[in-house]
Amino acid sequence: MSTSTLAQRLKRHIKAQGSITVSEYMLTCLGDQEAGYYMVQEPFGAKGDFITAPEISQMFGELIGVWCVSQWLAMEQHQPFILCEMGPGRGTLMQDLLRAAHQLSPAFTQAAIITMVETSPRLRDMQRQTLAHTDLNITWTDDLKTLPPLPLILVANELFDALPMRQYVKKQSRFHERLITLDENDNFIFTTSDYSIDAAHLPADHQSAPESAIFEAAPARNSLMQQISDHIAQFKGSALIIDYGYCHTGYGDTLQAIRKHRFDDIFAHPGEADITSHVDFLSLQEIASKSGLNTATQTQGEFLLNMGLLDRAGQLGRGKTPAQQQQLQADVERLAAPDQMGDLFKVLSISSSSFSPLPYDVSASVNDQ
Ligand code: SAH
């Protein structure tokens, strides 16, 4: 099917060393240094493959900025603290977040050690360009482990879906890992491992799952969540994890490829399509609560409406043309309506302090630009 060099490389690897896991396939397609999707492609926007919430409207990053300031106040305005975004894409969310936060509290941006965790050198350059106009000091790292021992406020939008996950298929009452191999014509196909996983790693109801049911597990996501939770439990702070996903562990195949705003065959364009899966928010929330943190999962619609999305849209629309107001209305719906991003996307908030009521009337305090 595909003629990309990454496809050829993957095929040579499978021929030489045998089948690979779904996790290895995702990791290579997205993160390969020479040909991985985030390393070489232009994912975002109308000309790219998909549009993320910060790219839809400035309101998204602004309201997250308000959340960050409210969490900073709840932890008694600790100075200094780390303001970290993981997987910042084009840097748009951080730009909007900083603008809104600075207007609400210049002390917040002054106290912030702004750190971007990004593995793609190409996207790092883009983030630098987006944020070039701010006179704040921003540093980049590719690993959360390098953060200094200080309170942390962390935001990650559409990062976890891009971290690899593994799939297990039920065959005669046991779950075997789903693997990727080649058919006689050298096309990628799924197969299953001979070995099955221990029932201890499966949901309690696994015995009643039907034959061929697929169970997804994401150790890489869980360990990142553990790392974030450990840092916050030890040094204080809060985090906001936003992504498409579900709040109850179940069965089903959520592996997907997106290319040019359409679903693509996951084997058709390795390295040229975004390959992701839905995020298991229940597992992530459990990890944070077991670390002793306060946690809450809401839908993106609930979160944004609670944060004052409608007021903010009203304020931005004041004095604008009917066409601009219609655009704002469309953006609000795209972000928060249940049949658009509102229900599918979830927001997991975690914090070492309680989730305090918002201290600001957002619509009154943040200017347009
Ligand atoms: N948050 C942005 C971009 C989402 S796309 C937005 O909402 O528009 C995923 C981002 O995560 C990209 O910037 C990608 O390069 C980055 N990324 C992928 N794996 C990563 C990892 N392991 N650590 C840090 N960043 C990663």
Short mmCIF file of C-alpha atoms and ligand atoms in Angstrom, two decimals:
data_model
loop_
_atom_site.label_atom_id
_atom_site.label_comp_id
_atom_site.label_asym_id
_atom_site.label_seq_id
_atom_site.Cartn_x
_atom_site.Cartn_y
_atom_site.Cartn_z
CA MET A 1 0.00 0.00 0.00
CA SER A 2 2.34 2.70 1.22
CA THR A 3 5.61 3.60 -0.44
CA SER A 4 7.00 5.88 2.28
CA THR A 5 10.55 5.21 3.39
CA LEU A 6 9.30 4.76 6.93
CA ALA A 7 6.96 2.02 5.70
CA GLN A 8 9.88 0.32 3.95
CA ARG A 9 12.00 0.58 7.07
CA LEU A 10 9.24 -0.87 9.25
CA LYS A 11 8.77 -3.74 6.80
CA ARG A 12 12.49 -4.54 6.75
CA HIS A 13 12.45 -4.52 10.54
CA ILE A 14 9.46 -6.90 10.71
CA LYS A 15 11.06 -9.26 8.17
CA ALA A 16 14.32 -9.32 10.08
CA GLN A 17 13.04 -9.40 13.65
CA GLY A 18 9.39 -10.46 13.58
CA SER A 19 6.09 -8.79 14.42
CA ILE A 20 5.97 -5.51 16.31
CA THR A 21 3.49 -4.31 18.94
CA VAL A 22 0.89 -1.59 18.30
CA SER A 23 2.88 0.47 20.76
CA GLU A 24 6.09 0.15 18.72
CA TYR A 25 4.20 1.01 15.54
CA MET A 26 2.72 4.18 17.10
CA LEU A 27 6.04 5.22 18.60
CA THR A 28 7.88 4.83 15.28
CA CYS A 29 5.18 6.44 13.13
CA LEU A 30 4.94 9.48 15.42
CA GLY A 31 8.39 9.86 16.91
CA ASP A 32 11.00 8.43 14.50
CA GLN A 33 13.82 11.01 14.46
CA GLU A 34 14.06 11.13 10.66
CA ALA A 35 10.60 10.35 9.42
CA GLY A 36 8.18 10.43 12.40
CA TYR A 37 4.96 12.36 11.97
CA TYR A 38 5.69 15.07 14.55
CA MET A 39 9.28 15.40 13.36
CA VAL A 40 8.53 16.12 9.69
CA GLN A 41 4.87 16.83 9.02
CA GLU A 42 2.82 20.00 9.44
CA PRO A 43 -0.06 18.57 11.48
CA PHE A 44 -2.06 21.63 12.49
CA GLY A 45 -4.60 23.89 10.80
CA ALA A 46 -6.68 23.91 7.65
CA LYS A 47 -3.72 22.90 5.44
CA GLY A 48 -2.52 20.24 7.90
CA ASP A 49 -4.27 17.14 9.18
CA PHE A 50 -6.32 18.30 12.16
CA ILE A 51 -7.28 21.38 14.18
CA THR A 52 -6.83 21.40 17.95
CA ALA A 53 -8.81 23.50 20.44
CA PRO A 54 -6.17 26.25 20.90
CA GLU A 55 -6.09 26.65 17.10
CA ILE A 56 -9.87 27.02 16.96
CA SER A 57 -10.07 29.99 19.29
CA GLN A 58 -7.96 32.16 21.60
CA MET A 59 -10.69 31.64 24.24
CA PHE A 60 -9.45 28.11 24.92
CA GLY A 61 -5.94 29.13 26.03
CA GLU A 62 -7.25 32.22 27.82
CA LEU A 63 -9.62 30.22 30.00
CA ILE A 64 -6.84 27.76 30.80
CA GLY A 65 -4.74 30.77 31.77
CA VAL A 66 -7.46 31.80 34.20
CA TRP A 67 -7.50 28.28 35.65
CA CYS A 68 -3.71 28.37 36.10
CA VAL A 69 -3.83 31.70 37.94
CA SER A 70 -6.63 30.45 40.21
CA GLN A 71 -4.56 27.36 41.06
CA TRP A 72 -1.52 29.52 41.74
CA LEU A 73 -3.57 31.63 44.16
CA ALA A 74 -4.81 28.43 45.83
CA MET A 75 -1.20 27.42 46.48
CA GLU A 76 -0.53 30.78 48.07
CA GLN A 77 1.21 32.37 45.11
CA HIS A 78 4.36 30.39 45.53
CA GLN A 79 7.41 32.15 44.02
CA PRO A 80 9.03 30.85 41.94
CA PHE A 81 6.98 28.03 40.40
CA ILE A 82 7.17 26.05 37.17
CA LEU A 83 4.58 26.75 34.50
CA CYS A 84 4.91 23.83 32.13
CA GLU A 85 3.20 22.84 28.92
CA MET A 86 3.81 19.37 27.53
CA GLY A 87 3.42 18.81 23.79
CA PRO A 88 2.74 22.47 22.94
CA GLY A 89 2.26 22.05 19.14
CA ARG A 90 2.53 25.50 17.61
CA GLY A 91 2.72 27.28 20.98
CA THR A 92 -0.67 28.92 20.55
CA LEU A 93 -2.15 27.73 23.86
CA MET A 94 0.83 29.08 25.83
CA GLN A 95 0.62 32.39 23.99
CA ASP A 96 -3.07 32.84 24.86
CA LEU A 97 -2.58 31.49 28.39
CA LEU A 98 0.26 33.94 29.15
CA ARG A 99 -1.60 36.93 27.74
CA ALA A 100 -4.71 36.26 29.85
CA ALA A 101 -2.75 35.29 32.97
CA HIS A 102 -0.53 38.35 32.74
CA GLN A 103 -3.53 40.65 32.57
CA LEU A 104 -5.10 39.00 35.60
CA SER A 105 -1.92 38.86 37.64
CA PRO A 106 1.46 40.18 36.45
CA ALA A 107 2.91 38.57 39.60
CA PHE A 108 1.93 35.16 38.19
CA THR A 109 3.95 35.54 35.00
CA GLN A 110 6.84 37.07 36.94
CA ALA A 111 6.96 34.11 39.32
CA ALA A 112 6.66 31.53 36.53
CA ILE A 113 9.62 29.54 35.27
CA ILE A 114 8.07 28.79 31.89
CA THR A 115 9.07 25.38 30.56
CA MET A 116 7.95 23.71 27.35
CA VAL A 117 8.37 19.95 27.10
CA GLU A 118 8.61 19.12 23.39
CA THR A 119 10.33 16.23 21.63
CA SER A 120 10.13 17.58 18.08
CA PRO A 121 12.92 20.06 17.15
CA ARG A 122 10.78 21.34 14.27
CA LEU A 123 7.84 22.12 16.55
CA ARG A 124 10.17 23.68 19.12
CA ASP A 125 11.28 26.17 16.46
CA MET A 126 7.68 26.94 15.67
CA GLN A 127 6.88 27.46 19.38
CA ARG A 128 9.86 29.83 19.67
CA GLN A 129 8.50 31.87 16.77
CA THR A 130 5.00 32.03 18.23
CA LEU A 131 6.34 33.19 21.59
CA ALA A 132 9.14 35.41 20.26
CA HIS A 133 7.30 38.62 21.13
CA THR A 134 7.00 37.88 24.86
CA ASP A 135 9.82 39.24 26.99
CA LEU A 136 9.41 36.31 29.39
CA ASN A 137 12.16 33.77 29.74
CA ILE A 138 11.03 30.43 28.28
CA THR A 139 13.06 27.24 28.27
CA TRP A 140 12.61 23.99 26.36
CA THR A 141 13.32 20.45 27.44
CA ASP A 142 12.39 17.05 26.05
CA ASP A 143 11.86 15.35 29.38
CA LEU A 144 9.82 16.19 32.44
CA LYS A 145 12.52 14.58 34.59
CA THR A 146 14.66 17.71 34.19
CA LEU A 147 12.20 19.96 36.05
CA PRO A 148 13.61 21.66 39.16
CA PRO A 149 12.16 20.75 42.60
CA LEU A 150 9.52 23.50 42.69
CA PRO A 151 5.71 23.72 42.66
CA LEU A 152 4.35 22.88 39.21
CA ILE A 153 1.39 24.03 37.18
CA LEU A 154 1.22 21.82 34.09
CA VAL A 155 -1.03 21.80 31.03
CA ALA A 156 -1.17 19.14 28.30
CA ASN A 157 -3.68 19.36 25.46
CA GLU A 158 -3.86 16.42 23.03
CA LEU A 159 -0.54 14.99 24.24
CA PHE A 160 -1.66 11.76 25.91
CA ASP A 161 -3.49 10.47 22.81
CA ALA A 162 -0.17 10.57 20.96
CA LEU A 163 1.72 8.51 23.52
CA PRO A 164 1.82 4.82 22.58
CA MET A 165 -0.64 2.22 23.85
CA ARG A 166 -0.89 -1.53 23.61
CA GLN A 167 -3.85 -3.66 22.54
CA TYR A 168 -4.91 -7.13 23.69
CA VAL A 169 -7.39 -9.34 21.85
CA LYS A 170 -9.59 -11.93 23.56
CA LYS A 171 -9.05 -15.42 22.11
CA GLN A 172 -10.59 -18.40 23.87
CA SER A 173 -10.97 -16.67 27.22
CA ARG A 174 -7.46 -15.19 27.31
CA PHE A 175 -6.14 -11.83 26.10
CA HIS A 176 -3.23 -11.93 23.64
CA GLU A 177 -1.25 -8.87 22.59
CA ARG A 178 -2.21 -7.51 19.17
CA LEU A 179 0.82 -7.39 16.88
CA ILE A 180 1.60 -6.08 13.42
CA THR A 181 3.19 -8.30 10.78
CA LEU A 182 3.24 -8.64 6.95
CA ASP A 183 1.09 -10.77 4.65
CA GLU A 184 2.50 -12.64 1.61
CA ASN A 185 2.27 -9.42 -0.47
CA ASP A 186 4.22 -7.41 2.11
CA ASN A 187 1.18 -5.50 3.36
CA PHE A 188 0.90 -4.70 7.06
CA ILE A 189 -1.68 -6.87 8.84
CA PHE A 190 -2.67 -7.51 12.45
CA THR A 191 -1.87 -10.77 14.18
CA THR A 192 -1.76 -11.82 17.82
CA SER A 193 1.00 -12.95 20.08
CA ASP A 194 1.06 -16.57 21.27
CA TYR A 195 1.45 -15.32 24.81
CA SER A 196 -1.43 -13.95 26.85
CA ILE A 197 -1.31 -11.38 29.62
CA ASP A 198 -1.92 -12.05 33.26
CA ALA A 199 -5.54 -11.52 34.31
CA ALA A 200 -4.33 -9.15 37.04
CA HIS A 201 -3.75 -6.51 34.33
CA LEU A 202 -7.28 -6.82 32.91
CA PRO A 203 -10.54 -5.17 34.01
CA ALA A 204 -12.48 -7.13 36.62
CA ASP A 205 -15.20 -8.05 34.10
CA HIS A 206 -12.81 -9.51 31.49
CA GLN A 207 -14.36 -12.95 31.69
CA SER A 208 -17.68 -11.68 30.38
CA ALA A 209 -16.09 -9.72 27.49
CA PRO A 210 -17.01 -11.27 24.13
CA GLU A 211 -14.57 -13.23 21.96
CA SER A 212 -12.34 -10.87 19.89
CA ALA A 213 -12.93 -7.99 22.34
CA ILE A 214 -10.00 -5.57 22.38
CA PHE A 215 -8.62 -4.21 25.61
CA GLU A 216 -6.30 -1.20 25.45
CA ALA A 217 -3.63 -0.43 28.03
CA ALA A 218 -1.18 2.45 27.94
CA PRO A 219 1.77 1.97 30.30
CA ALA A 220 3.58 4.96 28.74
CA ARG A 221 0.63 7.25 29.53
CA ASN A 222 0.25 5.84 33.02
CA SER A 223 3.91 6.31 33.82
CA LEU A 224 3.86 9.92 32.61
CA MET A 225 0.78 10.53 34.78
CA GLN A 226 2.62 8.95 37.71
CA GLN A 227 5.60 11.22 37.11
CA ILE A 228 3.41 14.35 37.05
CA SER A 229 1.52 13.19 40.15
CA ASP A 230 4.72 12.39 42.04
CA HIS A 231 6.14 15.83 41.32
CA ILE A 232 2.96 17.57 42.44
CA ALA A 233 2.54 15.38 45.53
CA GLN A 234 6.11 16.18 46.56
CA PHE A 235 6.48 19.85 45.58
CA LYS A 236 2.81 20.98 45.29
CA GLY A 237 0.94 22.18 42.24
CA SER A 238 -1.81 21.37 39.76
CA ALA A 239 -2.23 19.91 36.29
CA LEU A 240 -4.79 19.96 33.54
CA ILE A 241 -4.84 17.02 31.11
CA ILE A 242 -7.14 17.54 28.13
CA ASP A 243 -7.80 14.98 25.43
CA TYR A 244 -10.37 12.84 23.66
CA GLY A 245 -11.17 9.79 25.68
CA TYR A 246 -13.46 7.93 28.01
CA CYS A 247 -14.11 7.84 31.76
CA HIS A 248 -14.81 4.15 32.23
CA THR A 249 -12.48 1.32 31.32
CA GLY A 250 -14.01 -0.91 28.66
CA TYR A 251 -13.36 -2.77 25.45
CA GLY A 252 -13.02 -1.57 21.90
CA ASP A 253 -10.50 -0.59 19.26
CA THR A 254 -9.83 3.16 19.38
CA LEU A 255 -6.60 3.16 17.37
CA GLN A 256 -7.03 5.74 14.60
CA ALA A 257 -5.12 7.56 11.90
CA ILE A 258 -6.03 11.06 10.75
CA ARG A 259 -4.70 12.61 7.56
CA LYS A 260 -5.93 15.78 5.88
CA HIS A 261 -8.92 16.01 8.25
CA ARG A 262 -10.15 12.48 7.45
CA PHE A 263 -9.79 9.08 9.05
CA ASP A 264 -7.13 7.09 7.23
CA ASP A 265 -6.25 3.39 7.19
CA ILE A 266 -3.73 3.10 10.02
CA PHE A 267 -1.34 1.18 7.76
CA ALA A 268 -1.67 3.40 4.69
CA HIS A 269 0.71 6.28 5.46
CA PRO A 270 3.12 5.53 8.31
CA GLY A 271 4.81 8.78 9.35
CA GLU A 272 2.44 10.84 7.18
CA ALA A 273 -0.71 10.47 9.29
CA ASP A 274 -1.39 11.22 12.95
CA ILE A 275 -1.81 7.88 14.76
CA THR A 276 -3.49 8.08 18.15
CA SER A 277 -6.01 6.39 20.40
CA HIS A 278 -8.60 7.50 22.92
CA VAL A 279 -7.32 8.21 26.42
CA ASP A 280 -8.45 6.17 29.43
CA PHE A 281 -9.20 9.00 31.87
CA LEU A 282 -10.29 6.66 34.65
CA SER A 283 -6.81 5.12 34.82
CA LEU A 284 -5.14 8.53 34.79
CA GLN A 285 -7.43 9.89 37.49
CA GLU A 286 -6.84 6.83 39.68
CA ILE A 287 -3.08 7.29 39.47
CA ALA A 288 -3.35 10.91 40.65
CA SER A 289 -5.79 10.08 43.46
CA LYS A 290 -3.62 7.22 44.68
CA SER A 291 -0.82 9.79 44.94
CA GLY A 292 -3.01 11.70 47.40
CA LEU A 293 -4.08 14.49 45.03
CA ASN A 294 -7.49 16.06 44.50
CA THR A 295 -8.87 15.04 41.13
CA ALA A 296 -11.86 15.82 38.93
CA THR A 297 -12.75 14.79 35.39
CA GLN A 298 -15.24 16.88 33.43
CA THR A 299 -16.18 17.04 29.79
CA GLN A 300 -14.50 19.84 27.88
CA GLY A 301 -17.91 21.45 27.45
CA GLU A 302 -18.56 21.49 31.21
CA PHE A 303 -15.07 22.75 31.97
CA LEU A 304 -15.15 25.62 29.49
CA LEU A 305 -18.68 26.70 30.39
CA ASN A 306 -17.78 26.68 34.10
CA MET A 307 -14.72 28.75 33.29
CA GLY A 308 -16.88 31.44 31.66
CA LEU A 309 -16.71 30.60 27.94
CA LEU A 310 -20.01 32.32 27.14
CA ASP A 311 -19.10 35.52 28.97
CA ARG A 312 -15.74 35.61 27.29
CA ALA A 313 -17.31 35.10 23.85
CA GLY A 314 -19.81 37.87 24.64
CA GLN A 315 -17.02 40.21 25.59
CA LEU A 316 -14.95 39.44 22.50
CA GLY A 317 -18.01 39.90 20.30
CA ARG A 318 -18.90 43.34 21.59
CA GLY A 319 -18.70 45.93 18.81
CA LYS A 320 -17.77 43.32 16.21
CA THR A 321 -19.47 42.73 12.84
CA PRO A 322 -22.29 40.17 12.58
CA ALA A 323 -19.92 37.90 10.63
CA GLN A 324 -17.32 38.05 13.40
CA GLN A 325 -19.99 37.39 16.03
CA GLN A 326 -21.21 34.40 14.07
CA GLN A 327 -17.66 33.09 13.92
CA LEU A 328 -17.35 33.42 17.71
CA GLN A 329 -20.62 31.57 18.15
CA ALA A 330 -19.39 28.82 15.84
CA ASP A 331 -16.12 28.57 17.81
CA VAL A 332 -18.02 28.29 21.10
CA GLU A 333 -20.10 25.48 19.66
CA ARG A 334 -17.12 23.69 18.19
CA LEU A 335 -15.32 23.75 21.53
CA ALA A 336 -18.22 23.04 23.88
CA ALA A 337 -21.27 21.58 22.09
CA PRO A 338 -21.89 17.93 23.04
CA ASP A 339 -22.03 16.82 19.40
CA GLN A 340 -18.74 18.56 18.58
CA MET A 341 -15.70 18.57 20.93
CA GLY A 342 -17.72 19.22 24.10
CA ASP A 343 -18.44 15.63 25.17
CA LEU A 344 -15.73 13.57 23.47
CA PHE A 345 -12.95 15.66 25.02
CA LYS A 346 -12.38 15.34 28.75
CA VAL A 347 -10.52 17.58 31.18
CA LEU A 348 -8.78 15.96 34.13
CA SER A 349 -7.79 18.44 36.83
CA ILE A 350 -5.42 17.36 39.56
CA SER A 351 -4.10 19.41 42.42
CA SER A 352 -2.34 19.27 45.76
CA SER A 353 -4.75 21.99 46.95
CA SER A 354 -8.49 22.19 46.57
CA PHE A 355 -10.11 23.44 43.39
CA SER A 356 -11.02 26.94 44.46
CA PRO A 357 -13.84 28.96 42.95
CA LEU A 358 -12.68 31.28 40.22
CA PRO A 359 -11.41 34.51 41.68
CA TYR A 360 -12.11 36.62 38.60
CA ASP A 361 -14.91 37.77 36.43
CA VAL A 362 -13.12 36.70 33.26
CA SER A 363 -15.26 38.71 30.90
CA ALA A 364 -14.45 41.90 32.78
CA SER A 365 -10.73 41.40 33.18
CA VAL A 366 -9.12 40.10 29.99
CA ASN A 367 -8.61 42.37 26.98
CA ASP A 368 -8.79 41.14 23.41
CA GLN A 369 -5.12 41.09 22.48
N1 SAH B 1 -0.99 20.77 22.43
C1 SAH B 1 -0.94 21.12 21.03
C2 SAH B 1 -0.37 20.02 20.13
C3 SAH B 1 -0.97 18.64 20.24
S1 SAH B 1 -0.16 17.50 19.15
C4 SAH B 1 -2.29 21.58 20.59
O1 SAH B 1 -3.25 21.39 21.30
O2 SAH B 1 -2.40 22.15 19.49
C5 SAH B 1 0.97 16.65 20.21
C6 SAH B 1 2.20 17.44 20.62
O3 SAH B 1 2.93 16.64 21.56
C7 SAH B 1 3.18 17.81 19.53
O4 SAH B 1 3.73 19.06 19.85
C8 SAH B 1 4.22 16.68 19.64
O5 SAH B 1 5.45 16.98 19.04
C9 SAH B 1 4.31 16.55 21.15
N2 SAH B 1 4.81 15.27 21.69
C10 SAH B 1 4.57 14.02 21.25
N3 SAH B 1 5.14 13.12 22.08
C11 SAH B 1 5.74 13.82 23.07
C12 SAH B 1 6.47 13.47 24.25
N4 SAH B 1 6.73 12.20 24.54
N5 SAH B 1 6.92 14.45 25.06
C13 SAH B 1 6.65 15.75 24.75
N6 SAH B 1 5.97 16.14 23.66
C14 SAH B 1 5.52 15.20 22.84
#
